[in-house]
Amino acid sequence: NITNKPDNPDIDVEKDGIIQTTANQEIKYDFTIKNTGNVPLKDFTWYDYLPTDYVTATKLVTGTYNQDLNYAVYYKTNKKDYRLLRDNLNTQTNNYIDFSNLELEADEYVTEFKAEFGKVDVGFSSVEKPQLFVKVKASVKEDDTFTNKTKVEGYHKTYYVFDEDDHTTKVYEKKLEVKNIEKYYGNKSNLTKAIDNINFDVNKGEFVGIMGASGSGKTTLLNCISTIDRVTAGHIIINGEDITKLKGNNLNKFRREELGFIFQDFNLLDTLTAYENIALALTIQKVKANEIDRRVNEIAEKLGIKEILKKYPYQVSGGQKQRIASARAIITNPKLILADEPTGALDSKAARQLLENFELLNQKMNATILMVTHDAFTASYANRILFIKDGKIFNELVKGNDTRKQFFE
């Protein structure tokens, strides 16, 4: 990134941020900006280029730095070249810029901005990271990807120095939205608040665990999401359908077609073969026989149980029963798979087999899974863990790039 470097000039920009999002979300990018070379640089400028087909700029926090400088921020739109946004800003203070306050013409929007620092000395670096916030447009589609492009540049004598860093974000479909739900039991004289204003989302293809001690409200929460119980207040939206408004046959149809359940003890029917257990859900939905056969064989192949399809549950191992039950849960292509303490009644070997099976469903078949557990080892197989206490979510852990073992520890 250096045209010529006899005096070892060098600059660097590092960026991280959200790697997945959904429509209508505000997301944030964090930056580290610095001159890492051995010489001062002039005309030091930070540029940022917005993926305007997918996002609109909402606000910018320009950060603080270890040198005392004045600088200016400019913005460019789809209709006009760079114009001054703010000047006489100081690097010792966080400066907040609200893009929504700009006076823009109809159909005009910000496409780029730059911060001009002038001359920076050796070792110039951001102390508090600059932050860019953008709003994802409602028009994005599932699996869209967009890239935020950033560049820092400067000059030493006749030598141009620059560094670039891109960050790509993928759009996911929301499968579950839990909004301000509450659940009360009892009456006015003896009222118990089992769920207290809980909010969270689960995106398509996520494997989310909910952890909490006995009596924390986690099973009540799952029962409300699974339509076994009804909320006192709030909304639960699965695949765009507000299930708190469904009743009677509509609710039964939704539960049958949109949800998959995995139980501790498998709940396989002993009088039916593995094939028949898996096919039962499709038979209830009146799927044609040739389509049932195709789908059962396809999922059995993926889960490695094709050779036992003609056997009865009492003729197969515990691990094979788990896979049959998992095949049954996913055969209808449910929008969400729910599991309540799935390893609670299993020994350690069987529990590990079941959790590895969950990983297979999630990673190879893109199943969206919500699992309740009190066990840290079980929860470590999830990509994200929500912690619940006294009916409230009080913490969240994200696996990120950690291995399962690192996440557990």
Short mmCIF file of C-alpha atoms in Angstrom, two decimals:
data_model
loop_
_atom_site.label_atom_id
_atom_site.label_comp_id
_atom_site.label_asym_id
_atom_site.label_seq_id
_atom_site.Cartn_x
_atom_site.Cartn_y
_atom_site.Cartn_z
CA ASN A 1 0.00 0.00 0.00
CA ILE A 2 3.03 2.30 -0.31
CA THR A 3 4.19 3.77 -3.62
CA ASN A 4 7.75 4.16 -2.30
CA LYS A 5 9.02 3.99 1.27
CA PRO A 6 12.56 5.18 1.80
CA ASP A 7 11.62 6.63 5.18
CA ASN A 8 9.21 3.85 6.11
CA PRO A 9 5.96 5.86 6.12
CA ASP A 10 2.96 3.67 6.88
CA ILE A 11 -0.64 4.13 7.96
CA ASP A 12 -3.28 1.68 9.00
CA VAL A 13 -7.04 1.37 9.34
CA GLU A 14 -8.69 -1.56 11.09
CA LYS A 15 -12.42 -2.11 11.10
CA ASP A 16 -14.88 -4.48 12.68
CA GLY A 17 -18.63 -4.54 13.00
CA ILE A 18 -21.81 -6.53 12.60
CA ILE A 19 -21.39 -9.54 10.27
CA GLN A 20 -25.08 -10.29 9.95
CA THR A 21 -28.21 -8.18 10.16
CA THR A 22 -31.86 -8.00 9.18
CA ALA A 23 -33.97 -5.34 7.45
CA ASN A 24 -34.73 -2.11 9.34
CA GLN A 25 -31.88 -2.60 11.82
CA GLU A 26 -29.35 0.03 12.86
CA ILE A 27 -25.86 -1.44 12.81
CA LYS A 28 -22.46 -0.06 13.84
CA TYR A 29 -18.91 -0.19 12.49
CA ASP A 30 -15.88 0.47 14.75
CA PHE A 31 -12.56 1.80 13.41
CA THR A 32 -8.98 2.12 14.57
CA ILE A 33 -7.04 4.73 12.57
CA LYS A 34 -3.32 5.36 12.96
CA ASN A 35 0.01 6.41 11.48
CA THR A 36 2.26 3.45 12.27
CA GLY A 37 5.32 4.59 10.29
CA ASN A 38 8.50 6.39 11.28
CA VAL A 39 7.72 9.79 9.75
CA PRO A 40 4.99 12.44 9.97
CA LEU A 41 2.39 12.48 7.18
CA LYS A 42 0.55 15.42 5.64
CA ASP A 43 -2.97 15.57 4.17
CA PHE A 44 -4.01 12.72 6.45
CA THR A 45 -7.62 11.83 5.54
CA TRP A 46 -10.12 9.14 6.49
CA TYR A 47 -12.65 8.24 3.76
CA ASP A 48 -15.72 6.05 4.11
CA TYR A 49 -17.88 4.79 1.24
CA LEU A 50 -21.42 3.65 2.02
CA PRO A 51 -23.22 0.73 0.30
CA THR A 52 -26.21 2.97 -0.39
CA ASP A 53 -28.26 0.30 -2.16
CA TYR A 54 -28.59 -1.37 1.23
CA VAL A 55 -28.10 1.22 3.99
CA THR A 56 -28.50 4.90 4.86
CA ALA A 57 -26.13 6.79 7.17
CA THR A 58 -27.65 7.71 10.55
CA LYS A 59 -24.83 9.07 12.72
CA LEU A 60 -21.07 9.27 13.12
CA VAL A 61 -18.93 9.42 16.25
CA THR A 62 -15.53 10.68 15.10
CA GLY A 63 -13.60 9.34 18.11
CA THR A 64 -10.68 10.71 20.12
CA TYR A 65 -6.95 10.57 19.33
CA ASN A 66 -3.61 10.75 21.10
CA GLN A 67 -2.57 14.00 19.38
CA ASP A 68 -4.21 17.40 19.68
CA LEU A 69 -5.40 18.44 16.21
CA ASN A 70 -8.27 20.32 14.62
CA TYR A 71 -10.03 18.67 11.71
CA ALA A 72 -13.09 18.94 9.45
CA VAL A 73 -15.68 16.45 8.18
CA TYR A 74 -17.14 16.62 4.66
CA TYR A 75 -19.95 14.65 3.03
CA LYS A 76 -20.79 13.69 -0.54
CA THR A 77 -24.21 12.71 -1.90
CA ASN A 78 -25.56 11.00 -4.99
CA LYS A 79 -26.31 14.48 -6.42
CA LYS A 80 -23.50 16.77 -5.20
CA ASP A 81 -19.75 16.62 -4.61
CA TYR A 82 -18.11 17.02 -1.18
CA ARG A 83 -19.51 19.76 1.05
CA LEU A 84 -18.41 20.84 4.52
CA LEU A 85 -20.37 19.14 7.28
CA ARG A 86 -18.51 20.27 10.43
CA ASP A 87 -15.22 22.11 10.94
CA ASN A 88 -13.11 23.15 13.92
CA LEU A 89 -13.51 19.72 15.48
CA ASN A 90 -10.83 18.60 17.93
CA THR A 91 -9.23 15.18 18.22
CA GLN A 92 -9.32 15.27 22.04
CA THR A 93 -13.14 15.17 22.05
CA ASN A 94 -15.73 12.72 20.74
CA ASN A 95 -17.79 14.54 18.14
CA TYR A 96 -21.31 13.34 17.33
CA ILE A 97 -22.69 13.98 13.85
CA ASP A 98 -26.34 13.24 13.08
CA PHE A 99 -26.82 12.65 9.36
CA SER A 100 -30.60 12.91 9.72
CA ASN A 101 -30.25 16.66 10.36
CA LEU A 102 -28.77 17.32 6.90
CA GLU A 103 -30.89 19.42 4.57
CA LEU A 104 -31.02 17.20 1.50
CA GLU A 105 -33.11 17.39 -1.62
CA ALA A 106 -35.75 14.80 -2.45
CA ASP A 107 -34.10 11.47 -3.30
CA GLU A 108 -30.70 12.80 -2.18
CA TYR A 109 -28.65 10.71 0.25
CA VAL A 110 -25.12 10.53 1.65
CA THR A 111 -22.80 8.23 -0.32
CA GLU A 112 -19.39 9.13 1.17
CA PHE A 113 -17.79 11.19 3.90
CA LYS A 114 -14.25 12.13 4.81
CA ALA A 115 -12.42 13.54 7.82
CA GLU A 116 -9.39 15.73 6.99
CA PHE A 117 -6.83 15.82 9.82
CA GLY A 118 -4.03 17.68 8.00
CA LYS A 119 -0.56 16.78 9.30
CA VAL A 120 -0.20 13.93 11.80
CA ASP A 121 2.96 12.98 13.68
CA VAL A 122 4.49 9.55 14.09
CA GLY A 123 2.37 7.36 16.38
CA PHE A 124 -0.92 9.15 15.66
CA SER A 125 -3.72 6.75 16.65
CA SER A 126 -7.36 6.70 17.68
CA VAL A 127 -7.82 6.19 21.43
CA GLU A 128 -11.59 5.93 21.52
CA LYS A 129 -12.65 4.28 18.27
CA PRO A 130 -14.58 6.24 15.65
CA GLN A 131 -18.00 4.67 15.06
CA LEU A 132 -20.29 4.77 12.05
CA PHE A 133 -23.98 3.90 12.42
CA VAL A 134 -26.15 2.99 9.42
CA LYS A 135 -29.77 1.91 9.03
CA VAL A 136 -30.41 -1.18 6.91
CA LYS A 137 -33.12 -0.51 4.33
CA ALA A 138 -36.47 -2.30 4.44
CA SER A 139 -36.02 -3.36 0.82
CA VAL A 140 -33.08 -5.70 1.46
CA LYS A 141 -33.63 -9.39 0.79
CA GLU A 142 -32.44 -12.48 2.57
CA ASP A 143 -28.84 -13.42 1.66
CA ASP A 144 -28.06 -9.93 0.31
CA THR A 145 -24.51 -8.92 1.21
CA PHE A 146 -23.11 -5.39 1.36
CA THR A 147 -19.64 -4.05 1.98
CA ASN A 148 -18.64 -0.89 3.83
CA LYS A 149 -15.40 0.39 2.29
CA THR A 150 -12.90 2.49 4.25
CA LYS A 151 -9.60 4.12 3.28
CA VAL A 152 -7.00 6.19 5.14
CA GLU A 153 -4.39 8.08 3.13
CA GLY A 154 -1.57 10.58 3.59
CA TYR A 155 1.60 11.91 1.98
CA HIS A 156 5.28 12.06 2.95
CA LYS A 157 7.22 14.31 0.60
CA THR A 158 6.27 12.85 -2.79
CA TYR A 159 5.25 9.46 -1.43
CA TYR A 160 1.55 8.54 -1.30
CA VAL A 161 0.62 6.14 1.50
CA PHE A 162 -2.76 4.47 2.03
CA ASP A 163 -4.50 1.56 3.67
CA GLU A 164 -7.93 0.10 2.94
CA ASP A 165 -10.23 -2.16 4.95
CA ASP A 166 -13.61 -3.53 3.90
CA HIS A 167 -16.29 -5.10 6.07
CA THR A 168 -19.03 -7.29 4.59
CA THR A 169 -22.39 -7.82 6.24
CA LYS A 170 -24.97 -10.43 5.26
CA VAL A 171 -28.73 -9.99 5.51
CA TYR A 172 -30.71 -12.69 7.28
CA GLU A 173 -34.42 -13.22 7.58
CA LYS A 174 -35.87 -12.91 11.06
CA LYS A 175 -37.50 -16.18 12.08
CA LEU A 176 -38.52 -15.15 15.59
CA GLU A 177 -39.29 -11.75 17.12
CA VAL A 178 -40.20 -11.58 20.81
CA LYS A 179 -41.55 -8.14 21.68
CA ASN A 180 -42.26 -6.89 25.21
CA ILE A 181 -43.82 -10.14 26.37
CA GLU A 182 -45.09 -10.65 29.91
CA LYS A 183 -46.67 -13.66 31.56
CA TYR A 184 -48.55 -13.63 34.86
CA TYR A 185 -49.96 -16.49 36.89
CA GLY A 186 -52.44 -16.34 39.75
CA ASN A 187 -54.80 -13.54 40.71
CA LYS A 188 -54.55 -10.04 42.14
CA SER A 189 -54.01 -11.26 45.69
CA ASN A 190 -51.30 -13.74 44.69
CA LEU A 191 -49.74 -12.68 41.40
CA THR A 192 -46.58 -14.25 40.00
CA LYS A 193 -44.70 -12.55 37.15
CA ALA A 194 -43.02 -15.41 35.29
CA ILE A 195 -41.86 -13.32 32.30
CA ASP A 196 -41.04 -9.63 32.71
CA ASN A 197 -40.90 -7.57 29.48
CA ILE A 198 -38.60 -9.82 27.41
CA ASN A 199 -37.37 -8.75 23.95
CA PHE A 200 -35.09 -10.59 21.50
CA ASP A 201 -34.84 -11.77 17.88
CA VAL A 202 -33.62 -15.00 16.29
CA ASN A 203 -32.43 -14.88 12.67
CA LYS A 204 -32.74 -17.62 10.09
CA GLY A 205 -30.06 -20.27 10.58
CA GLU A 206 -29.19 -19.24 14.15
CA PHE A 207 -28.75 -21.72 16.99
CA VAL A 208 -29.72 -19.83 20.15
CA GLY A 209 -29.57 -21.16 23.69
CA ILE A 210 -31.54 -19.82 26.67
CA MET A 211 -29.91 -20.45 30.04
CA GLY A 212 -31.24 -19.95 33.52
CA ALA A 213 -31.68 -21.63 36.88
CA SER A 214 -34.80 -23.55 37.82
CA GLY A 215 -37.69 -21.11 38.18
CA SER A 216 -36.02 -18.38 36.13
CA GLY A 217 -38.81 -18.36 33.52
CA LYS A 218 -37.00 -20.07 30.65
CA THR A 219 -39.47 -22.95 30.21
CA THR A 220 -42.42 -20.55 30.48
CA LEU A 221 -40.80 -18.47 27.75
CA LEU A 222 -40.40 -21.51 25.51
CA ASN A 223 -43.97 -22.62 26.19
CA CYS A 224 -45.24 -19.21 25.05
CA ILE A 225 -43.13 -19.31 21.89
CA SER A 226 -44.26 -22.87 21.14
CA THR A 227 -47.96 -21.86 21.55
CA ILE A 228 -48.41 -24.28 24.47
CA ASP A 229 -49.09 -21.27 26.69
CA ARG A 230 -50.30 -17.74 25.92
CA VAL A 231 -48.64 -14.47 26.90
CA THR A 232 -50.38 -11.95 29.14
CA ALA A 233 -48.98 -9.05 27.13
CA GLY A 234 -46.68 -8.47 24.17
CA HIS A 235 -46.20 -10.12 20.79
CA ILE A 236 -44.42 -13.19 19.42
CA ILE A 237 -43.85 -13.12 15.66
CA ILE A 238 -42.65 -16.25 13.85
CA ASN A 239 -41.86 -15.94 10.16
CA GLY A 240 -43.92 -12.73 10.00
CA GLU A 241 -47.00 -14.23 11.74
CA ASP A 242 -48.06 -12.81 15.12
CA ILE A 243 -48.92 -16.04 16.94
CA THR A 244 -50.43 -14.19 19.91
CA LYS A 245 -53.39 -13.39 17.63
CA LEU A 246 -53.97 -16.97 16.40
CA LYS A 247 -56.78 -19.13 17.79
CA GLY A 248 -58.43 -22.48 17.23
CA ASN A 249 -57.73 -24.26 13.97
CA ASN A 250 -55.46 -21.50 12.73
CA LEU A 251 -53.25 -21.95 15.79
CA ASN A 252 -53.25 -25.75 15.38
CA LYS A 253 -52.32 -25.42 11.73
CA PHE A 254 -49.50 -23.01 12.53
CA ARG A 255 -48.08 -25.29 15.25
CA ARG A 256 -48.27 -28.31 12.93
CA GLU A 257 -46.69 -26.66 9.90
CA GLU A 258 -44.31 -24.00 11.21
CA LEU A 259 -42.80 -25.47 14.39
CA GLY A 260 -40.62 -28.50 15.05
CA PHE A 261 -40.18 -30.07 18.49
CA ILE A 262 -37.35 -32.21 19.86
CA PHE A 263 -38.08 -33.92 23.17
CA GLN A 264 -35.87 -35.35 25.91
CA ASP A 265 -37.23 -38.88 25.47
CA PHE A 266 -37.70 -38.68 21.66
CA ASN A 267 -41.46 -39.57 21.78
CA LEU A 268 -41.15 -42.03 18.88
CA LEU A 269 -44.10 -44.35 18.28
CA ASP A 270 -42.94 -47.93 18.96
CA THR A 271 -45.48 -49.48 16.58
CA LEU A 272 -44.14 -47.49 13.62
CA THR A 273 -40.85 -47.94 11.77
CA ALA A 274 -38.29 -45.15 11.62
CA TYR A 275 -39.57 -44.32 8.13
CA GLU A 276 -43.18 -44.16 9.34
CA ASN A 277 -42.28 -42.04 12.39
CA ILE A 278 -40.56 -39.49 10.17
CA ALA A 279 -43.30 -39.58 7.50
CA LEU A 280 -46.16 -39.19 9.98
CA ALA A 281 -46.02 -35.39 10.09
CA LEU A 282 -46.18 -35.21 6.29
CA THR A 283 -49.04 -37.71 6.20
CA ILE A 284 -51.04 -35.48 8.57
CA GLN A 285 -50.39 -32.58 6.18
CA LYS A 286 -51.74 -34.76 3.32
CA VAL A 287 -48.52 -34.62 1.33
CA LYS A 288 -48.51 -36.99 -1.67
CA ALA A 289 -46.94 -40.41 -1.14
CA ASN A 290 -44.20 -40.01 -3.74
CA GLU A 291 -43.22 -36.63 -2.22
CA ILE A 292 -43.17 -38.14 1.27
CA ASP A 293 -40.87 -40.90 0.06
CA ARG A 294 -38.51 -38.44 -1.60
CA ARG A 295 -38.28 -36.15 1.42
CA VAL A 296 -37.87 -38.95 3.99
CA ASN A 297 -35.06 -40.57 2.00
CA GLU A 298 -33.39 -37.22 1.41
CA ILE A 299 -33.32 -36.24 5.08
CA ALA A 300 -32.36 -39.76 6.17
CA GLU A 301 -29.38 -39.58 3.82
CA LYS A 302 -28.26 -36.27 5.33
CA LEU A 303 -28.59 -37.56 8.89
CA GLY A 304 -26.98 -40.94 8.19
CA ILE A 305 -29.98 -43.12 9.08
CA LYS A 306 -31.06 -44.40 5.68
CA GLU A 307 -30.02 -47.96 6.49
CA ILE A 308 -32.31 -48.15 9.55
CA LEU A 309 -35.51 -46.70 8.04
CA LYS A 310 -37.25 -50.10 8.11
CA LYS A 311 -36.37 -50.76 11.75
CA TYR A 312 -38.55 -50.07 14.79
CA PRO A 313 -37.41 -47.78 17.63
CA TYR A 314 -36.65 -50.73 19.95
CA GLN A 315 -34.27 -52.14 17.32
CA VAL A 316 -31.96 -49.09 17.13
CA SER A 317 -29.51 -47.34 19.44
CA GLY A 318 -30.18 -44.20 21.48
CA GLY A 319 -28.13 -42.08 19.11
CA GLN A 320 -30.09 -43.41 16.13
CA LYS A 321 -33.36 -42.65 17.92
CA GLN A 322 -32.15 -39.07 18.36
CA ARG A 323 -31.55 -38.77 14.63
CA ILE A 324 -34.94 -40.23 13.79
CA ALA A 325 -36.58 -37.72 16.15
CA SER A 326 -34.53 -34.90 14.61
CA ALA A 327 -35.55 -35.99 11.11
CA ARG A 328 -39.19 -35.97 12.19
CA ALA A 329 -38.78 -32.46 13.63
CA ILE A 330 -37.30 -31.01 10.46
CA ILE A 331 -39.13 -33.01 7.73
CA THR A 332 -41.89 -30.40 7.42
CA ASN A 333 -39.34 -27.59 6.93
CA PRO A 334 -40.43 -25.80 10.11
CA LYS A 335 -39.50 -22.17 10.51
CA LEU A 336 -38.28 -22.83 14.04
CA ILE A 337 -37.14 -25.93 15.99
CA LEU A 338 -37.74 -25.81 19.75
CA ALA A 339 -35.95 -27.93 22.36
CA ASP A 340 -36.62 -27.83 26.11
CA GLU A 341 -33.78 -29.33 28.20
CA PRO A 342 -33.08 -31.86 25.42
CA THR A 343 -30.18 -33.51 27.28
CA GLY A 344 -31.82 -33.53 30.71
CA ALA A 345 -32.60 -37.26 30.76
CA LEU A 346 -29.50 -38.44 28.84
CA ASP A 347 -26.15 -39.79 29.93
CA SER A 348 -23.06 -37.84 28.85
CA LYS A 349 -22.42 -39.91 25.70
CA ALA A 350 -26.01 -39.70 24.48
CA ALA A 351 -26.13 -35.99 25.34
CA ARG A 352 -23.03 -35.30 23.26
CA GLN A 353 -24.50 -37.26 20.34
CA LEU A 354 -27.71 -35.25 20.48
CA LEU A 355 -25.87 -31.93 20.60
CA GLU A 356 -23.66 -32.92 17.67
CA ASN A 357 -26.87 -33.79 15.85
CA PHE A 358 -28.19 -30.28 16.60
CA GLU A 359 -24.99 -28.87 15.11
CA LEU A 360 -25.58 -30.96 12.01
CA LEU A 361 -29.15 -29.69 11.65
CA ASN A 362 -28.00 -26.11 12.13
CA GLN A 363 -24.85 -26.09 10.00
CA LYS A 364 -25.68 -28.53 7.21
CA MET A 365 -29.43 -27.99 6.92
CA ASN A 366 -29.61 -24.34 8.03
CA ALA A 367 -32.20 -25.16 10.70
CA THR A 368 -33.13 -22.36 13.12
CA ILE A 369 -33.00 -23.73 16.67
CA LEU A 370 -34.06 -22.31 20.03
CA MET A 371 -32.92 -24.46 22.95
CA VAL A 372 -33.60 -24.05 26.67
CA THR A 373 -31.08 -25.51 29.09
CA HIS A 374 -29.57 -24.99 32.54
CA ASP A 375 -26.34 -26.78 31.56
CA ALA A 376 -23.30 -24.76 30.37
CA PHE A 377 -21.85 -27.64 28.33
CA THR A 378 -25.12 -28.05 26.44
CA ALA A 379 -25.40 -24.30 25.85
CA SER A 380 -21.85 -24.15 24.43
CA TYR A 381 -23.09 -25.81 21.23
CA ALA A 382 -25.24 -22.76 20.47
CA ASN A 383 -24.01 -19.73 18.50
CA ARG A 384 -25.55 -17.29 20.97
CA ILE A 385 -26.76 -17.63 24.56
CA LEU A 386 -29.38 -15.51 26.31
CA PHE A 387 -29.32 -15.60 30.13
CA ILE A 388 -32.61 -15.27 31.97
CA LYS A 389 -33.19 -14.55 35.67
CA ASP A 390 -36.39 -13.65 37.47
CA GLY A 391 -38.21 -13.53 34.14
CA LYS A 392 -35.80 -11.05 32.54
CA ILE A 393 -32.91 -11.38 30.07
CA PHE A 394 -29.89 -9.95 31.88
CA ASN A 395 -26.96 -10.98 29.68
CA GLU A 396 -25.99 -12.33 26.27
CA LEU A 397 -22.93 -14.20 24.97
CA VAL A 398 -22.02 -14.61 21.29
CA LYS A 399 -19.67 -17.39 20.17
CA GLY A 400 -18.28 -15.45 17.21
CA ASN A 401 -15.16 -17.18 15.89
CA ASP A 402 -14.49 -19.14 19.09
CA THR A 403 -14.46 -22.92 19.02
CA ARG A 404 -17.10 -24.72 21.05
CA LYS A 405 -14.47 -25.51 23.72
CA GLN A 406 -13.34 -21.88 23.93
CA PHE A 407 -16.97 -20.73 24.16
CA PHE A 408 -17.62 -23.24 26.96
CA GLU A 409 -14.58 -22.12 28.93
#
